[in-house]
mmCIF file of C-alpha atoms and ligand atoms in Angstrom:
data_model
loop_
_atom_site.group_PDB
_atom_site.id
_atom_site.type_symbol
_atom_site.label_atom_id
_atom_site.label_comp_id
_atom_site.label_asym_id
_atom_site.label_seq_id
_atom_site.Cartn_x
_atom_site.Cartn_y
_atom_site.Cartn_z
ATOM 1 C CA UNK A 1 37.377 -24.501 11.599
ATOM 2 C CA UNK A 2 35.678 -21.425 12.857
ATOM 3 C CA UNK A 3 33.777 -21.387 9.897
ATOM 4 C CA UNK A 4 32.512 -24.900 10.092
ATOM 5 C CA UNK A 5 31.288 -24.540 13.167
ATOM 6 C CA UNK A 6 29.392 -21.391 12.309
ATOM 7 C CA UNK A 7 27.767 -22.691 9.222
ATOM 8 C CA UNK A 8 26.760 -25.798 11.407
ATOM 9 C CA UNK A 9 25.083 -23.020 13.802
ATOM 10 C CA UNK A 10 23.204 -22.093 11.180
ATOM 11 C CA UNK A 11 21.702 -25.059 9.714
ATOM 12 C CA UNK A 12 20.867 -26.060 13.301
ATOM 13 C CA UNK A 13 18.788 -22.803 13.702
ATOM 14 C CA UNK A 14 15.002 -23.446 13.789
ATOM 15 C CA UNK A 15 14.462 -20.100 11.663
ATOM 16 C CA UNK A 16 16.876 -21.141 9.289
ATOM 17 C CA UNK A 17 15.836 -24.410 9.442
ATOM 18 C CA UNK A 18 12.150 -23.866 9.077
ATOM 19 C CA UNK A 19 12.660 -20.746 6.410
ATOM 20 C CA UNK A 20 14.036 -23.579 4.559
ATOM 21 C CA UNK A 21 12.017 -26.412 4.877
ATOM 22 C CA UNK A 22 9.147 -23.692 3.622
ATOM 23 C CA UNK A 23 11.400 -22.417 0.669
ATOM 24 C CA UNK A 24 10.824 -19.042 -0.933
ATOM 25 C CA UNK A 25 7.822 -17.454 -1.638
ATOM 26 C CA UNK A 26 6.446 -18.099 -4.940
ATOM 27 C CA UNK A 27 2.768 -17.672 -5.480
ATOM 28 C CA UNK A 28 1.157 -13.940 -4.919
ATOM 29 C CA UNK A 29 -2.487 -12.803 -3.875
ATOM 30 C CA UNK A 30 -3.743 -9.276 -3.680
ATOM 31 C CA UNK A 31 -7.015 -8.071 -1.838
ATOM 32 C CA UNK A 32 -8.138 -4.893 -3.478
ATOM 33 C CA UNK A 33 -6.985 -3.498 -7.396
ATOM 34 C CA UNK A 34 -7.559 -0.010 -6.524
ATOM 35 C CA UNK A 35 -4.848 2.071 -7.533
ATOM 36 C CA UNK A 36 -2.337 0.107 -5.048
ATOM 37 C CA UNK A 37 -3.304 -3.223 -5.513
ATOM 38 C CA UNK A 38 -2.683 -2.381 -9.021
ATOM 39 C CA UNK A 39 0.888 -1.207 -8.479
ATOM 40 C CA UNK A 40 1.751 -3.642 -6.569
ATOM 41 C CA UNK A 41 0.356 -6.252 -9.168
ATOM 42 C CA UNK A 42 2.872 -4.206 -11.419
ATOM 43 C CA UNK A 43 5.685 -5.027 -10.064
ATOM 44 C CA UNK A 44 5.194 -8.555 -8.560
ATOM 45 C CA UNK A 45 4.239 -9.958 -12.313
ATOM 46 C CA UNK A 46 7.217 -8.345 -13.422
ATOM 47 C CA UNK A 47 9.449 -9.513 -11.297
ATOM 48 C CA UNK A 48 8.224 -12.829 -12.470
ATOM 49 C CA UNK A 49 5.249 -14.311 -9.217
ATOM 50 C CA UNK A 50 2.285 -15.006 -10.758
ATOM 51 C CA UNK A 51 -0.059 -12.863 -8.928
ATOM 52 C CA UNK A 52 -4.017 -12.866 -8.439
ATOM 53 C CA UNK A 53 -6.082 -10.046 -7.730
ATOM 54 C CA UNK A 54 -9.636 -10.246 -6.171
ATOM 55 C CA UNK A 55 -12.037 -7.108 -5.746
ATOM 56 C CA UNK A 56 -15.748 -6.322 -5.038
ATOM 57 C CA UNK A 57 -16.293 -6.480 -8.512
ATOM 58 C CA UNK A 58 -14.645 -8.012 -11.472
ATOM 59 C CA UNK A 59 -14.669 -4.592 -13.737
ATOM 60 C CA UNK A 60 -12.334 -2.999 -11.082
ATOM 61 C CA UNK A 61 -9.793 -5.871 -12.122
ATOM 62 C CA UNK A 62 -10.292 -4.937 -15.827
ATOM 63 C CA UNK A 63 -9.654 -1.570 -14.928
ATOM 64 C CA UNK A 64 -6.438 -2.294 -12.650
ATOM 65 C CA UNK A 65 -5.024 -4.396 -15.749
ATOM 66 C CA UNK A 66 -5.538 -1.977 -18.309
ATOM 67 C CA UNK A 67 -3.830 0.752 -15.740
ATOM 68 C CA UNK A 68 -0.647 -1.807 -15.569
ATOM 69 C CA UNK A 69 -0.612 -2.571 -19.471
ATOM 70 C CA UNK A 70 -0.595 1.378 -19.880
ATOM 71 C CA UNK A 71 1.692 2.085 -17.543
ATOM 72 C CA UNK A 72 4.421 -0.856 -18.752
ATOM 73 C CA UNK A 73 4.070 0.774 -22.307
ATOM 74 C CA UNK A 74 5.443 3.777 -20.532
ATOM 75 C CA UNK A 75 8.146 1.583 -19.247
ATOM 76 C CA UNK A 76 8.871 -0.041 -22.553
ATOM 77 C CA UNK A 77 8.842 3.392 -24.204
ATOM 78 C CA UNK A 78 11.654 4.632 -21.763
ATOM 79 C CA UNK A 79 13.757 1.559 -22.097
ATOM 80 C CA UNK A 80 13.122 0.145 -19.127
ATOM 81 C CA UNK A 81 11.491 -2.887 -20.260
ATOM 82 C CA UNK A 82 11.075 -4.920 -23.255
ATOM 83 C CA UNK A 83 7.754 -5.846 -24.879
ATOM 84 C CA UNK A 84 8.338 -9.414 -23.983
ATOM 85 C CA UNK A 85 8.843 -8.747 -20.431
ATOM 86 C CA UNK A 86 5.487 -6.765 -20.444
ATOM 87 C CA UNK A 87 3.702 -9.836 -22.100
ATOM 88 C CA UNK A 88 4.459 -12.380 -19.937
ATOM 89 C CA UNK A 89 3.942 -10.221 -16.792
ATOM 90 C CA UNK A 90 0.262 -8.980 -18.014
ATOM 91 C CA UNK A 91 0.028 -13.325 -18.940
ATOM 92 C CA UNK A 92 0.943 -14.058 -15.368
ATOM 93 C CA UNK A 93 -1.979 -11.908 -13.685
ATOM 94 C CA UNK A 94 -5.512 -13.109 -13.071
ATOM 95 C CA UNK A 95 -8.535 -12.547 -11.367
ATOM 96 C CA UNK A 96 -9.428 -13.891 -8.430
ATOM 97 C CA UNK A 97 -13.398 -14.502 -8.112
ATOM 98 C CA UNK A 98 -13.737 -15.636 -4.954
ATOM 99 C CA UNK A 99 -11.491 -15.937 -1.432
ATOM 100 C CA UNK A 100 -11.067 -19.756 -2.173
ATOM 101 C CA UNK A 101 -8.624 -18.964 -5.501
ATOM 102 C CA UNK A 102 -6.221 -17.741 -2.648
ATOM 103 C CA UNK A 103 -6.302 -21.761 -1.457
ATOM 104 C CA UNK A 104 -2.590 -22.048 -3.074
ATOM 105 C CA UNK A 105 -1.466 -18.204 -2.344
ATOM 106 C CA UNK A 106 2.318 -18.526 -0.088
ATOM 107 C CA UNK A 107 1.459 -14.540 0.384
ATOM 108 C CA UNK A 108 -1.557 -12.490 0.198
ATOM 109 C CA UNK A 109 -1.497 -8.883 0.538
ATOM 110 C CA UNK A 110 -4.746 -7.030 1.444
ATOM 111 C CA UNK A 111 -4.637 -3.279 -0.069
ATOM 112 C CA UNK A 112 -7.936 -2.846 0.410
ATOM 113 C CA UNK A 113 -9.875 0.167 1.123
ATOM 114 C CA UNK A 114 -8.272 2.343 4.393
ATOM 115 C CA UNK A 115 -11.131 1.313 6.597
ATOM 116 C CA UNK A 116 -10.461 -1.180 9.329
ATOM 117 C CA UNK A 117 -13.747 -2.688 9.136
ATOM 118 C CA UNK A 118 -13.285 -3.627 5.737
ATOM 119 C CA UNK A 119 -10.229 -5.163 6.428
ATOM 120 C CA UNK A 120 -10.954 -7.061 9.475
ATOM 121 C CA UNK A 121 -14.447 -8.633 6.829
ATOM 122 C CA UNK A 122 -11.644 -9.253 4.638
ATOM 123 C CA UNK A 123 -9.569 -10.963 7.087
ATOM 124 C CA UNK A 124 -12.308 -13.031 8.112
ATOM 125 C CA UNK A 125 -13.810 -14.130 4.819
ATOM 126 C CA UNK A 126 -9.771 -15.026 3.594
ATOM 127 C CA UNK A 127 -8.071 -17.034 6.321
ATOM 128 C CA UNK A 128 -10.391 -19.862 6.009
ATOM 129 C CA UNK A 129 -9.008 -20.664 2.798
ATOM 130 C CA UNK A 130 -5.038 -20.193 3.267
ATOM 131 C CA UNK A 131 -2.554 -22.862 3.131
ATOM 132 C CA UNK A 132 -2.012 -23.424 7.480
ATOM 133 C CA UNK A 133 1.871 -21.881 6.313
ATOM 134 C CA UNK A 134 0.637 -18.156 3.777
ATOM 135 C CA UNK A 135 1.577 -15.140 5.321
ATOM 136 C CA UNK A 136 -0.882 -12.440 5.391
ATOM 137 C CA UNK A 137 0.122 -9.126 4.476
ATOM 138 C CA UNK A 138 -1.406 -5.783 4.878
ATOM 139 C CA UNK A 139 -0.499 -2.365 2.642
ATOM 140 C CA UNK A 140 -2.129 -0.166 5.107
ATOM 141 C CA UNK A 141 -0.894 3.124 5.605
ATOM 142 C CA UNK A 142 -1.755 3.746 9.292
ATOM 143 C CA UNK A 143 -3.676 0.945 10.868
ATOM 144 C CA UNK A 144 -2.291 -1.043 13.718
ATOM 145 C CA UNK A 145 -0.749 -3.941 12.165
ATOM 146 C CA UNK A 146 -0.932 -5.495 15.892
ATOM 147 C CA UNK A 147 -4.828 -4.913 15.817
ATOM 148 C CA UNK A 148 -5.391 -6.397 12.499
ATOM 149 C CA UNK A 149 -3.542 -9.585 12.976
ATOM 150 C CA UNK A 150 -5.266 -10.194 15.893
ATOM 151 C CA UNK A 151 -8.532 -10.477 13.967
ATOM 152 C CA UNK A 152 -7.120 -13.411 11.754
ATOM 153 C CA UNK A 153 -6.106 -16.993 12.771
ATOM 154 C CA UNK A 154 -2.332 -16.427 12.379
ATOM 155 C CA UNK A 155 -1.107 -13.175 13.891
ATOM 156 C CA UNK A 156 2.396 -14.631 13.828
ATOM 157 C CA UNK A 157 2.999 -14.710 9.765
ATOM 158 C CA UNK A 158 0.823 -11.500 9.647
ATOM 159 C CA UNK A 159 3.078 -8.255 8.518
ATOM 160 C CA UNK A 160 2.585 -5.296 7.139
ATOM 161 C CA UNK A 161 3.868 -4.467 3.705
ATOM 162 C CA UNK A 162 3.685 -0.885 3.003
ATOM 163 C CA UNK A 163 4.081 -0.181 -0.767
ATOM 164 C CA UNK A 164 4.544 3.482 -1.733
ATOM 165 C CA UNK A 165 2.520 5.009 -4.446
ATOM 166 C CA UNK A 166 3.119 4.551 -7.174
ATOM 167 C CA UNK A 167 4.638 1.398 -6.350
ATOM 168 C CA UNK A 168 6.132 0.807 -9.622
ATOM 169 C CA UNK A 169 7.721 3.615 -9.363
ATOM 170 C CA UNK A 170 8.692 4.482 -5.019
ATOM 171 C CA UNK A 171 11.880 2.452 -4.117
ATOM 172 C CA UNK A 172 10.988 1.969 -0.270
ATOM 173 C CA UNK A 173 8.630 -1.067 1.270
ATOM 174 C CA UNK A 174 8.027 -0.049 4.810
ATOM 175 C CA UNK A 175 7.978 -3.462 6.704
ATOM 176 C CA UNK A 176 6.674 -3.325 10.099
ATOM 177 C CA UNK A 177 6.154 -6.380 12.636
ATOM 178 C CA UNK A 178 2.521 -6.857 14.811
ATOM 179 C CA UNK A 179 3.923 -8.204 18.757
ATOM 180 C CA UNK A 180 2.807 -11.594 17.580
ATOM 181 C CA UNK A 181 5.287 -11.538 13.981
ATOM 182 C CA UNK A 182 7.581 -14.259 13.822
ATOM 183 C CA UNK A 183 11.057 -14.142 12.449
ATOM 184 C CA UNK A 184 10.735 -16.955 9.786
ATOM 185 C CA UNK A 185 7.711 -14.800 8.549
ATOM 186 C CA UNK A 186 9.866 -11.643 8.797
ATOM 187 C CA UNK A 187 12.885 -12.926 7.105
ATOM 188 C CA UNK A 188 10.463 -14.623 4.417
ATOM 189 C CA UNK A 189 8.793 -11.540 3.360
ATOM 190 C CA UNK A 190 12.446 -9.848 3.505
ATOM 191 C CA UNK A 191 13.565 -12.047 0.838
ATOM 192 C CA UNK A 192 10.552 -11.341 -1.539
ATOM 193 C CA UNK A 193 10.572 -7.993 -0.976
ATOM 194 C CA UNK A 194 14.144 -7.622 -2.000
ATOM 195 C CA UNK A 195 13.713 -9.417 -4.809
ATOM 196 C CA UNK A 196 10.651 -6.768 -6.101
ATOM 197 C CA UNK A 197 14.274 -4.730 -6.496
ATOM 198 C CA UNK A 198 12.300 -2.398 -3.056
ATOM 199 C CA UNK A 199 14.754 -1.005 -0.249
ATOM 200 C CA UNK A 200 12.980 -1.901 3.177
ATOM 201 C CA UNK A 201 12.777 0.459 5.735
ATOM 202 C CA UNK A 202 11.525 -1.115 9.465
ATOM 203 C CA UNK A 203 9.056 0.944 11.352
ATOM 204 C CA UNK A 204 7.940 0.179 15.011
ATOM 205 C CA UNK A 205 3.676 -0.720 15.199
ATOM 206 C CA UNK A 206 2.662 2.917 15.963
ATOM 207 C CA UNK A 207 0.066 4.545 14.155
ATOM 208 C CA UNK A 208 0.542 5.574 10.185
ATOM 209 C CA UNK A 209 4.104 3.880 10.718
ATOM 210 C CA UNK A 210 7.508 6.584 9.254
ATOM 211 C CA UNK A 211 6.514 7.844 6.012
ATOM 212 C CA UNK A 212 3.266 8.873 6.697
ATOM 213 C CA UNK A 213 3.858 9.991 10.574
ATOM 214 C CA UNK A 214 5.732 12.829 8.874
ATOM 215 C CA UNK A 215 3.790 13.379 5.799
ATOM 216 C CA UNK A 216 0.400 13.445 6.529
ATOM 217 C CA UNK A 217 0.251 15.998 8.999
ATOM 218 C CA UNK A 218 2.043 18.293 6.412
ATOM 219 C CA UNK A 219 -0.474 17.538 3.905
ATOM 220 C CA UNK A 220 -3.112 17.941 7.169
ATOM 221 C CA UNK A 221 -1.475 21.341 7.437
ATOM 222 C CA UNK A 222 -1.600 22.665 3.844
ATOM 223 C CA UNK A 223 -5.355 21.886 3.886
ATOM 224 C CA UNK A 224 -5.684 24.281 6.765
ATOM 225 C CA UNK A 225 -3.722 26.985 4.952
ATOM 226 C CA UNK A 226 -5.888 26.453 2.687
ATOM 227 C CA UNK A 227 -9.035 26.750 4.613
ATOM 228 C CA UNK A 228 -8.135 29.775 7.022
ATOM 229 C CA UNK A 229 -7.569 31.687 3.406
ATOM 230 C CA UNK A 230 -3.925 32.017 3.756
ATOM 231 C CA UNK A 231 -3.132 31.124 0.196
ATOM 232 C CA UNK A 232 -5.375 29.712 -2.760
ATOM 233 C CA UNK A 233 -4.496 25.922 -4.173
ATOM 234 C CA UNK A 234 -2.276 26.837 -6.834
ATOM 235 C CA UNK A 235 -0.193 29.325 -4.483
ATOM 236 C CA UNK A 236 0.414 27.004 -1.739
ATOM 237 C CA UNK A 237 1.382 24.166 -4.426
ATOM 238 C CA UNK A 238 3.585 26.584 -6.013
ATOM 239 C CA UNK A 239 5.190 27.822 -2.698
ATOM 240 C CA UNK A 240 5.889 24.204 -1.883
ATOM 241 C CA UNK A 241 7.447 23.089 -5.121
ATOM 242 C CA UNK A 242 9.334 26.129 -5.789
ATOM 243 C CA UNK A 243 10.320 26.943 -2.235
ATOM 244 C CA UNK A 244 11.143 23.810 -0.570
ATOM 245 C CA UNK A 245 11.502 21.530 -3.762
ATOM 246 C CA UNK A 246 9.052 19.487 -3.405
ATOM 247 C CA UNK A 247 8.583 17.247 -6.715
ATOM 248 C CA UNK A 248 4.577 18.040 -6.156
ATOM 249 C CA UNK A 249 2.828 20.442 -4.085
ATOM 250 C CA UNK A 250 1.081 18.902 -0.919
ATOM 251 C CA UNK A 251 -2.749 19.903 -2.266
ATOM 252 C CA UNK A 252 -1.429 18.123 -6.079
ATOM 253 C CA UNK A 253 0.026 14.958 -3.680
ATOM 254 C CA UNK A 254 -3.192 14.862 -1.271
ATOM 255 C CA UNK A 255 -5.742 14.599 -4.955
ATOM 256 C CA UNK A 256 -2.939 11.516 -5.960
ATOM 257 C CA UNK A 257 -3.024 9.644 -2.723
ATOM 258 C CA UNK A 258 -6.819 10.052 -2.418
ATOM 259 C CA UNK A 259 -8.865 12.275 0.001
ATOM 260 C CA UNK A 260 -10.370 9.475 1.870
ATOM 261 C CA UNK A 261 -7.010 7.582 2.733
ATOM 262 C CA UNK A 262 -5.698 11.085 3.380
ATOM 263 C CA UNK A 263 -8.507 11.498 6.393
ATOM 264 C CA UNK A 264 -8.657 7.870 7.277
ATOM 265 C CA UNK A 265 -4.811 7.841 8.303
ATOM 266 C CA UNK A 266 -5.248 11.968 9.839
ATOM 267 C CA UNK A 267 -7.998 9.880 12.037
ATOM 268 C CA UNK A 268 -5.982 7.170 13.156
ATOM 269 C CA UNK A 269 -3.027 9.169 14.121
ATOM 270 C CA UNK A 270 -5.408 11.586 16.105
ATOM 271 C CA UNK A 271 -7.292 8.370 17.699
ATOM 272 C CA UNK A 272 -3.919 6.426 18.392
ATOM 273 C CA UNK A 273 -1.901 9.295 19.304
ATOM 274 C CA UNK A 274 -4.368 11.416 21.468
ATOM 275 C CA UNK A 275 -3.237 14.407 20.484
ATOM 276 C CA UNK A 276 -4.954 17.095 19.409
ATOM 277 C CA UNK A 277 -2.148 18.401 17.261
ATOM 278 C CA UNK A 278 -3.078 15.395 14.148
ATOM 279 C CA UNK A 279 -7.119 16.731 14.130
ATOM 280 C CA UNK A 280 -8.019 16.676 10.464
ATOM 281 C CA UNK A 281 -8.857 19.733 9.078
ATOM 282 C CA UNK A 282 -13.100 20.212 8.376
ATOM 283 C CA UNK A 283 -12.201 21.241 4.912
ATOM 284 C CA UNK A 284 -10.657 17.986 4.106
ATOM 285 C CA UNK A 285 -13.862 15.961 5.571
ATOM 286 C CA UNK A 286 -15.907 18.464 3.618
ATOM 287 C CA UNK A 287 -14.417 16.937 -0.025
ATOM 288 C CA UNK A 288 -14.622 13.179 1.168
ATOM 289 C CA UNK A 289 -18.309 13.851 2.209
ATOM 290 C CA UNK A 290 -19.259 15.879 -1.285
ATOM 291 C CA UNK A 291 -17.117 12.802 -2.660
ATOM 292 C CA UNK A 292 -14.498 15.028 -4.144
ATOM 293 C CA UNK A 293 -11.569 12.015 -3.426
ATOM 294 C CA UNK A 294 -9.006 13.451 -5.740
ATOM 295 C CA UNK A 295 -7.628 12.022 -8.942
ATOM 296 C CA UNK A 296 -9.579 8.756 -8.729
ATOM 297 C CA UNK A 297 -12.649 10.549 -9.043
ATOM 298 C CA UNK A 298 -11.605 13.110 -11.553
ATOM 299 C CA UNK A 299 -12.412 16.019 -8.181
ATOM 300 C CA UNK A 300 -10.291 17.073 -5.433
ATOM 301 C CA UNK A 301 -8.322 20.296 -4.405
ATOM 302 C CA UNK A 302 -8.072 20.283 -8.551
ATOM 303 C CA UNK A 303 -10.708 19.172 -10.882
ATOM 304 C CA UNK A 304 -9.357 16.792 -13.627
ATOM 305 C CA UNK A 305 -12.005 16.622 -16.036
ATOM 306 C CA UNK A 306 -10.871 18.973 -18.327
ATOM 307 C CA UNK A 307 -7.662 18.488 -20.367
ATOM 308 C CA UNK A 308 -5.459 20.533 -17.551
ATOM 309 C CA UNK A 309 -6.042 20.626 -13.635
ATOM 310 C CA UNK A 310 -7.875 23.223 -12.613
ATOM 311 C CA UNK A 311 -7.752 24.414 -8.918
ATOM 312 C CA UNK A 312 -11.118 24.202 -7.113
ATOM 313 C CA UNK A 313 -10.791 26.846 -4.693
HETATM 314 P P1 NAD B 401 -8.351 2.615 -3.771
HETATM 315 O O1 NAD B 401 -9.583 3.322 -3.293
HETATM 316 O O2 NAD B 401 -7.725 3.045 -5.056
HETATM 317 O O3 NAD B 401 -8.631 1.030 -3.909
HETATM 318 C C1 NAD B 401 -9.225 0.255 -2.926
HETATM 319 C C2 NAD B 401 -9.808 -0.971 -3.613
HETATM 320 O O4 NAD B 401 -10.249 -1.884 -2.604
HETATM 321 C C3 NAD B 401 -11.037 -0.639 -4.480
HETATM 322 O O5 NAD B 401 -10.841 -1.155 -5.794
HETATM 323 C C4 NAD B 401 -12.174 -1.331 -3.750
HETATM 324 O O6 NAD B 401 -13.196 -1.827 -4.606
HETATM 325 C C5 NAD B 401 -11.408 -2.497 -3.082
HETATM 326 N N1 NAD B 401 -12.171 -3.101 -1.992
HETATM 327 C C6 NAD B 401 -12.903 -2.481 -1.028
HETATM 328 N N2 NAD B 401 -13.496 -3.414 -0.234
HETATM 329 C C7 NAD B 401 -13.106 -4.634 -0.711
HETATM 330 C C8 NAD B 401 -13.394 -5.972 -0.334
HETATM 331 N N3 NAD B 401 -14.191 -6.228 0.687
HETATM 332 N N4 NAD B 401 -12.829 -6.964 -1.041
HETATM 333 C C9 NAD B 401 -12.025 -6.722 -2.087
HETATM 334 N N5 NAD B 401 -11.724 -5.470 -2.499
HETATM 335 C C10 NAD B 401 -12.253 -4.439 -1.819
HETATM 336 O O7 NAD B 401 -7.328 2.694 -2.551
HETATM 337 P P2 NAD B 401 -5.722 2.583 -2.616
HETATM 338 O O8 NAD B 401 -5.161 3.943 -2.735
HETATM 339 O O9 NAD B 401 -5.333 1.524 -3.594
HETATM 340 O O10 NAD B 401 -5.415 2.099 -1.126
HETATM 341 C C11 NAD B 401 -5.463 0.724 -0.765
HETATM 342 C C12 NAD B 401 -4.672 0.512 0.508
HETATM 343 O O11 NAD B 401 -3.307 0.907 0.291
HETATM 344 C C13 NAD B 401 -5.163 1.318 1.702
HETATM 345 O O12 NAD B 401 -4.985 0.579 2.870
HETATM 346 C C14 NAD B 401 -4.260 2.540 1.670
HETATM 347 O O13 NAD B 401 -4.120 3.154 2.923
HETATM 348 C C15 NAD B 401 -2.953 1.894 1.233
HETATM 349 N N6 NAD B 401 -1.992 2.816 0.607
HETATM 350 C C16 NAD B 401 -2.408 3.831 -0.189
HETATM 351 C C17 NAD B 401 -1.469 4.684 -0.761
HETATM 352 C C18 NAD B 401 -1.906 5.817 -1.643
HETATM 353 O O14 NAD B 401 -1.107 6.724 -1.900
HETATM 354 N N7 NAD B 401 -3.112 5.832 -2.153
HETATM 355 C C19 NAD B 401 -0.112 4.479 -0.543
HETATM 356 C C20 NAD B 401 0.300 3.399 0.253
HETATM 357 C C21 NAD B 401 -0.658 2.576 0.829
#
């Protein structure tokens, strides 16, 4: 009897009843097929969405799918998937040329650039174009997820989604709600999340979220090792892989995440935090102003045009 009268509690529940009358999520859009977008693409197509991917230009998409068919023939090669499953996943992305080819998107995920003025343009040019019910999610590593919902027409089924890199690889989604986040758009983006196969950790809306709270300012602090001359690249890699067993050193992690996102979250933590303790170290501005971004453009703390890293300093 108890039971009856709990299942009727349910069903009379307006989030139940509306994440119901809305049905699961189905069809995918990315903003951005950088190396994140890509991996994210990754794993949505093979978890069977069809996804669709729109960027600045269309060559980055070429270059984001031919990253995800490489990187499934290392999954077929380890037995993870078949050659079948990598077929009709590649068959199930497409590009997106324009903001309007998100018209039938039940999610859209912006891992864009870490710039919140590119975001917010992005925000702006998408919304127009949504189904009135498409959540809008942001991969952001930092931003306030508060601030950037506020700049679109639908704060309350905006969330942010934060993939780990690589993302077909990193188990953990960070989800984290803006003040304005409903539950039906919560529980919604739950669902799909756990079915990418991802375990969800929930942060609170304070700047660069869990993950990167902690491991930015570590990376922030091998830098300045770096650049007060207590050890060279390779010996503060080594000292962190060998003596605290880390799977890669922090200078080897900073090149993979990318120099630029690297500073852009150090800024927003010193910015949102006020405290002087997350300043980003000059040496680190010094390679995103020569350009030196890390793997993505073949220079960073290690130089990766050659056929092994070498250290640049
Ligand atoms: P990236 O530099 O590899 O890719 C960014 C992509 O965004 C580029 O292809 C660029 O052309 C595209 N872009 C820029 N402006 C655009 C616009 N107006 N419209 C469409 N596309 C646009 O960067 P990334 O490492 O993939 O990071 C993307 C997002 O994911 C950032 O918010 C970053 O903080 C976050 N993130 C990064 C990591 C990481 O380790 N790199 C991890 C988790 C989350």
């Amino acid at each position: 009897m108890d039971d009856i009268v709990k299942g009727a509690d349910i069903l009379a529940d307006p989030v139940s009843q509306r994440t119901r009358e809305l049905g699961p999520i189905r069809k995918i859009g990315i903003v951005g097929a950088g190396q994140m977008g890509g991996g994210i693409a990754h794993v949505v197509a093979l978890s069977g969405y069809d996804v669709t991917i729109n960027d600045v230009a269309k060559e980055r998409f070429d270059t984001a799918l031919a990253a995800i068919d490489k990187n499934m023939s290392r999954q077929i090669a380890s037995g993870k998937i078949s050659e079948d499953e990598r077929e009709s996943a590649i068959a199930r992305i497409t590009f997106a040329e324009s903001m309007q080819d998100f018209s039938d998107a039940d999610l859209v995920i912006e891992a864009a650039t870490e710039d919140e003025t590119v975001k917010r343009k992005i925000f702006v040019g998408l919304c127009p174009f949504l189904k009135p019910d498409a959540i809008v999610g942001t991969n952001t590593s930092s931003i306030s997820i508060t601030r950037l919902g506020a700049t679109t027409d639908r704060p309350e089924r905006f969330i942010g989604l934060h993939f780990m890199n690589p993302a077909p690889v990193m188990e953990l989604v960070e989800m984290i709600r803006g003040i304005a986040t409903d539950d039906v758009t919560f529980g919604r983006t739950k669902e799909f999340v756990e079915s990418l196969g991802k375990t969800i950790a929930v942060s609170e809306d304070f700047p660069a979220f869990m993950v990167n709270r902690i491991l930015l300012p570590m990376i922030n602090e091998a830098v300045y090792t770096l650049y007060e001359g207590v050890g060279s690249v390779d010996a503060i890699d080594t000292a962190m892989r060998l003596g605290a067993h880390h799977p890669m050193g922090p200078l080897q992690l900073a090149d993979f995440i990318g120099l630029d996102t690297c500073l852009s979250i150090m800024q927003v933590l010193y910015e949102g935090l006020a405290d002087s303790k997350y300043r980003p170290c000059p040496l680190l501005v010094k390679y995103v102003e020569a350009g030196w971004l890390g793997r993505k453009t073949k220079r960073g703390f290690y130089d990766y045009r050659g056929e092994k890293p070498m250290p640049t300093r």
